[in-house]
Short mmCIF file of C-alpha atoms in Angstrom, two decimals:
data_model
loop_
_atom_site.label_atom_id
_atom_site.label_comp_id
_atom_site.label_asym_id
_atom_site.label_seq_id
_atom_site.Cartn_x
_atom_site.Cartn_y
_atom_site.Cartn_z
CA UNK A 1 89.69 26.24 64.14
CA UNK A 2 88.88 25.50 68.03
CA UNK A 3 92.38 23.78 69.81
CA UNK A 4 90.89 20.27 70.94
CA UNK A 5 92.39 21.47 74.47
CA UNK A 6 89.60 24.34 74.28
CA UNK A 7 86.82 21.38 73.32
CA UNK A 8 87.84 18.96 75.85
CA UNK A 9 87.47 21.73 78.86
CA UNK A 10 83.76 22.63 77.07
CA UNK A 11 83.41 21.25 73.53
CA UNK A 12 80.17 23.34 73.43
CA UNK A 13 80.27 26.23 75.67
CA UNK A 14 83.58 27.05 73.28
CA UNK A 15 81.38 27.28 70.13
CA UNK A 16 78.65 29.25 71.31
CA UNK A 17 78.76 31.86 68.46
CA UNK A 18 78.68 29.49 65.84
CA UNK A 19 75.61 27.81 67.47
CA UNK A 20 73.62 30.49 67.62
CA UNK A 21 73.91 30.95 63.69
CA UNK A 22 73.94 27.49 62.75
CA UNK A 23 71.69 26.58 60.05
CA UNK A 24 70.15 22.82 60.21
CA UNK A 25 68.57 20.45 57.74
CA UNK A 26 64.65 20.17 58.85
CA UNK A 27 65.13 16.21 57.55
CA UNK A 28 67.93 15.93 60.37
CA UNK A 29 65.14 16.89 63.46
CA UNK A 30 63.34 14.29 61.71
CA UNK A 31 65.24 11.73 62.13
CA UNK A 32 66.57 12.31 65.37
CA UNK A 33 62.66 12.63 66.54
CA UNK A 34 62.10 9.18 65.32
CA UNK A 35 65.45 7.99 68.00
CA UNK A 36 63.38 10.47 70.56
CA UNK A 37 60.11 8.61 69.85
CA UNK A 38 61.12 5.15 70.15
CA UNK A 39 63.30 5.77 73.41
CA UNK A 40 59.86 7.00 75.17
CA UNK A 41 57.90 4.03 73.88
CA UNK A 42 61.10 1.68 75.24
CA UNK A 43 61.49 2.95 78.68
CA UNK A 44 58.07 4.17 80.16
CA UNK A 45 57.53 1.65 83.04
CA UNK A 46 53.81 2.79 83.05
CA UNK A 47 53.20 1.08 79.80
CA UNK A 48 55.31 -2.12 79.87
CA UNK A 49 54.31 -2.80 83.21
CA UNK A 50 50.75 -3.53 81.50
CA UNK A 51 52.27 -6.16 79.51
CA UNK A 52 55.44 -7.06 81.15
CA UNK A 53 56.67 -6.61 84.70
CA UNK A 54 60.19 -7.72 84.12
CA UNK A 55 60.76 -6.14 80.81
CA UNK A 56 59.51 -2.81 82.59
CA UNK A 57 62.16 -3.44 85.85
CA UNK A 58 64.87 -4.41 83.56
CA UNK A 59 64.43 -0.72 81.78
CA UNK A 60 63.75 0.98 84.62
CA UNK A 61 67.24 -0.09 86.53
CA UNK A 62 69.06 0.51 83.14
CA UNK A 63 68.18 4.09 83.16
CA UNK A 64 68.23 5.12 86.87
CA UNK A 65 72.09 3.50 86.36
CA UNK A 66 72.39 5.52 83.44
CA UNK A 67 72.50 3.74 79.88
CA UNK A 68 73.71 4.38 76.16
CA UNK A 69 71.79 3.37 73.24
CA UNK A 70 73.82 3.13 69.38
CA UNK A 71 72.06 3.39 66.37
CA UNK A 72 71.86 4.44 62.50
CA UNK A 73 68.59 6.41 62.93
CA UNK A 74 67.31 6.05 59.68
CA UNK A 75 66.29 2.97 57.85
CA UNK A 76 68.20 4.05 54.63
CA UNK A 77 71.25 5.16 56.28
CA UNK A 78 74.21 4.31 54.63
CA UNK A 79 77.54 3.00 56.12
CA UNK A 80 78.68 6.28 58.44
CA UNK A 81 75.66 8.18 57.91
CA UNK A 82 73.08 9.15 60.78
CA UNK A 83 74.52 7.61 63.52
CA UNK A 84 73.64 8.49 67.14
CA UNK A 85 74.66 7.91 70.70
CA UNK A 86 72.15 8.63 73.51
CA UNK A 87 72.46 8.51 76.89
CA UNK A 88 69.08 8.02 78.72
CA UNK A 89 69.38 8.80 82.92
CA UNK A 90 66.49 9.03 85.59
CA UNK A 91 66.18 9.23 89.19
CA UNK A 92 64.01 6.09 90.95
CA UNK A 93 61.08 7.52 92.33
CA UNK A 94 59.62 5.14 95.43
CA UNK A 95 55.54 5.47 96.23
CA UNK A 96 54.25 3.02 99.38
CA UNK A 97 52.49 0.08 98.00
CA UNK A 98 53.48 0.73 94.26
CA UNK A 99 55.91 -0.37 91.89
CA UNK A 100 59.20 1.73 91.77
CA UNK A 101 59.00 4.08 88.54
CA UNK A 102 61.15 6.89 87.19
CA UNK A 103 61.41 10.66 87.35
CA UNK A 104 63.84 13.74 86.68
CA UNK A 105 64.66 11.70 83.42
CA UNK A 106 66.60 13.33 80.58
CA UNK A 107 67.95 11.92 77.20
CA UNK A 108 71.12 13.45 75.84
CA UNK A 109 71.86 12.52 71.93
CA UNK A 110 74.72 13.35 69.90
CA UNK A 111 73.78 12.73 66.59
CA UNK A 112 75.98 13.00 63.32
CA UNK A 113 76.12 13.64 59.65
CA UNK A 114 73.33 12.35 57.58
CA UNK A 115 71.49 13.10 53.99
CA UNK A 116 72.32 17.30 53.16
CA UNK A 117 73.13 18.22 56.81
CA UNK A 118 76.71 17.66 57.21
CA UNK A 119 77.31 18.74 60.43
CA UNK A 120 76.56 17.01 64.19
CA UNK A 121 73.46 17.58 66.38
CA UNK A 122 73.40 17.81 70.26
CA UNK A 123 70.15 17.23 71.81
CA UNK A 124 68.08 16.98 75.23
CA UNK A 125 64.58 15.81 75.28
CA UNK A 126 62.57 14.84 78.62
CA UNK A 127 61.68 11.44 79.73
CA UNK A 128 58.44 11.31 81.76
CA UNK A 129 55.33 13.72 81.95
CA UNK A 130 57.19 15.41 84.43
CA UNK A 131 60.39 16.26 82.94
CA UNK A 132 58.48 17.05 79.84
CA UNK A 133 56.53 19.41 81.67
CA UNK A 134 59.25 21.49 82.48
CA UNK A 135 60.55 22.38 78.83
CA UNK A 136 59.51 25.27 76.41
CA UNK A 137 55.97 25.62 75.18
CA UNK A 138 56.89 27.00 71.78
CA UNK A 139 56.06 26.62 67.95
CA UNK A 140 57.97 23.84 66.76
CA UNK A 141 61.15 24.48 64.84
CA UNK A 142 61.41 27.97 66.74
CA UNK A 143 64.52 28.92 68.20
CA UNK A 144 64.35 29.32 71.81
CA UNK A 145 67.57 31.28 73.94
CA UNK A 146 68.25 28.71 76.85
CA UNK A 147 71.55 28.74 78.96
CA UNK A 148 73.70 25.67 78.96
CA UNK A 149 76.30 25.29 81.30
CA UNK A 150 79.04 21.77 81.13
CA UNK A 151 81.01 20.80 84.45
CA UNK A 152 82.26 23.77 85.95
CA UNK A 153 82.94 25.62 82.47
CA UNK A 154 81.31 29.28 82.73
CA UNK A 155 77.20 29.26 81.58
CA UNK A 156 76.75 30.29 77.83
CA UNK A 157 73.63 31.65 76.94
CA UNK A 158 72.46 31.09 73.02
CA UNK A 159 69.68 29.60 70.82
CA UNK A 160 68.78 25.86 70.78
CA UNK A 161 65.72 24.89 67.89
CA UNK A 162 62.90 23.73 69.68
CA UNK A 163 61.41 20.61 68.04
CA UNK A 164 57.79 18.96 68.81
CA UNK A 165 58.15 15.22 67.56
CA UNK A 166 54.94 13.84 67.43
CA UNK A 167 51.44 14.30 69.50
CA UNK A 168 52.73 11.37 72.08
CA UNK A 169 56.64 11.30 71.85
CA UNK A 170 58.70 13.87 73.80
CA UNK A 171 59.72 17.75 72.54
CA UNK A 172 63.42 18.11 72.15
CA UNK A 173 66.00 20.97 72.11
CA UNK A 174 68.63 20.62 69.81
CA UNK A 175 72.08 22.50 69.23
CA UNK A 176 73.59 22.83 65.94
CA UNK A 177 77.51 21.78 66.15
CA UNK A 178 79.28 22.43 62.86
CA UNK A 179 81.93 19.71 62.94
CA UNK A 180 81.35 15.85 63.94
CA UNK A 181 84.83 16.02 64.84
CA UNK A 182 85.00 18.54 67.03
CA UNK A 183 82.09 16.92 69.15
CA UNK A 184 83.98 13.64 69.33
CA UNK A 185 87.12 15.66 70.41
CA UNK A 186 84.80 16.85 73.29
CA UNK A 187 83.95 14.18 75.18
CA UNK A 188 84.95 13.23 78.37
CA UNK A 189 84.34 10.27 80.22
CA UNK A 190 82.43 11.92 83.12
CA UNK A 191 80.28 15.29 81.98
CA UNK A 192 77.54 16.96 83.10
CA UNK A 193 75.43 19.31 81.74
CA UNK A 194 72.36 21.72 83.06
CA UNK A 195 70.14 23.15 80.69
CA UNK A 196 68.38 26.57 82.05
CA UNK A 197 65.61 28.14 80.38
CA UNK A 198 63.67 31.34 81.64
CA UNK A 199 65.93 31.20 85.15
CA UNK A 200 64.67 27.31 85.92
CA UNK A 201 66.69 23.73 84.89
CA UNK A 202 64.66 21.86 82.53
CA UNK A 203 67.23 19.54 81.72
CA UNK A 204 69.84 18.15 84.04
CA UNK A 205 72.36 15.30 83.52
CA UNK A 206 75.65 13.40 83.80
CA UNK A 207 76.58 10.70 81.52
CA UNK A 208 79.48 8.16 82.12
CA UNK A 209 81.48 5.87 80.06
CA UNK A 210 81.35 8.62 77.49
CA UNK A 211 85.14 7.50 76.24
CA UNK A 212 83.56 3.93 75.52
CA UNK A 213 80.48 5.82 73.57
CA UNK A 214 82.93 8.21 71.88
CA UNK A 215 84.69 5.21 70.71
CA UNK A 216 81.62 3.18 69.24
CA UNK A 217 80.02 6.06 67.94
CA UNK A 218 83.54 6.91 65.73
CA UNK A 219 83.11 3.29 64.37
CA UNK A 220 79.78 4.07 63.33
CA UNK A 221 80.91 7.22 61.61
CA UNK A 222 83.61 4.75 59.98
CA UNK A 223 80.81 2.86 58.62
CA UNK A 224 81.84 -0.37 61.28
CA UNK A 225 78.84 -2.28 62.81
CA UNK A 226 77.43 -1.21 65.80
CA UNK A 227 79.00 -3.40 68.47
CA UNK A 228 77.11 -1.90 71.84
CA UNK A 229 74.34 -3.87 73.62
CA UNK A 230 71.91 -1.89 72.60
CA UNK A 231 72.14 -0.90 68.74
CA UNK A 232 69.38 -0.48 66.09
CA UNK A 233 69.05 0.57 62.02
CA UNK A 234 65.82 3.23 62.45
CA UNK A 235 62.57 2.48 60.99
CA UNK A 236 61.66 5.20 59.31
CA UNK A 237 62.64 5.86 55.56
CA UNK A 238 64.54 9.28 55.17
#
């Protein structure tokens, strides 16, 4: 049993041996690839900007401030089960004579118990061509050894499942945490994290407000209704 003291200094970082032989439900990655899928049809300015200007501004500002999305990810999700908190954060990216968009951007999800898999996911898929440029080029489902380092906690190196989610939605890399509880006991209000793979940062970012989200995504676990501005039952059928 990890002391919570251990978790709160680097929930992860302090269960790096049990990630690395963590064993996860394949129905769990799809799920959480649905919550990856919609967030990239939601938020890329490019598109909504076709079809709405002040839909694709209002988005755009949410995620350069940094934003968290509540959900039950799957359509069939019982009280408590599947729930997920995601944290979507970009930097603004100014052109001359064109609309402000995005880059840089970065989804973190922490995703719990649902169907056989009993444990909790943490995940980091890109947002934008760019970021998603950056990660892995690997077979899907394939582990892949990256190096995650939290605040100023010491780097860990060990395996995160690599996870292509559909031929237009985002890859992801997901870690395998074996106790919901012990990722809840983790979170801080402030945290950043840094995601290294092959000696380069594919995924960088600091969340806030992650007391507030720790708080409404216990409730969800609790089987309580989702309470946060932005909060969703998934479409899919699992």
């Amino acid at each position: 049993m990890i002391k919570t003291a251990i978790l709160a200094a680097g929930f992860l970082v302090a269960m790096a041996p049990l990630l690395s032989r963590a064993q996860v439900n394949g129905a769990s990655f799809d799920v959480l690839a649905s919550v990856m899928e919609t967030h990239s049809k939601e938020i890329n300015a490019h598109d909504v900007l076709d079809s709405n200007k002040k839909q694709a501004e209002q988005y755009r500002e949410k995620v350069i401030a940094g934003w968290w999305e509540f959900m039950q990810a799957s359509s069939k999700a019982g009280p408590g089960e599947y729930c997920a908190a995601s944290f979507l954060r970009a930097k603004r990216l100014t052109e001359p004579g064109k609309a402000d968009t995005m880059k840089e951007g970065i989804v973190v999800t922490l995703f719990g118990p649902g169907g056989n898999y009993r444990g909790a996911l943490l995940a980091f898929s890109p947002l934008g061509e760019d970021s998603t440029a950056t990660f892995p080029k690997v077979a899907s489902g394939k582990p892949v050894r990256v190096t995650l380092k939290q605040g100023n906690i010491k780097p860990a190196t060990l395996n995160a499942i690599y996870m292509e989610t559909g031929p237009k939605s985002p890859p992801l890399l997901a870690f395998a945490v074996p106790s919901m509880d012990a990722l809840l006991a983790g979170m801080e209000d402030k945290w950043n994290f840094d995601v290294s793979y092959e000696g380069k940062s594919i995924a960088n970012i600091e969340w806030h407000d992650g007391l507030k989200a720790r708080d409404e995504l216990a409730n969800c676990l609790a089987g309580k209704p989702i309470a946060g501005e932005r909060h969703r039952k998934g479409e899919i059928g699992r």
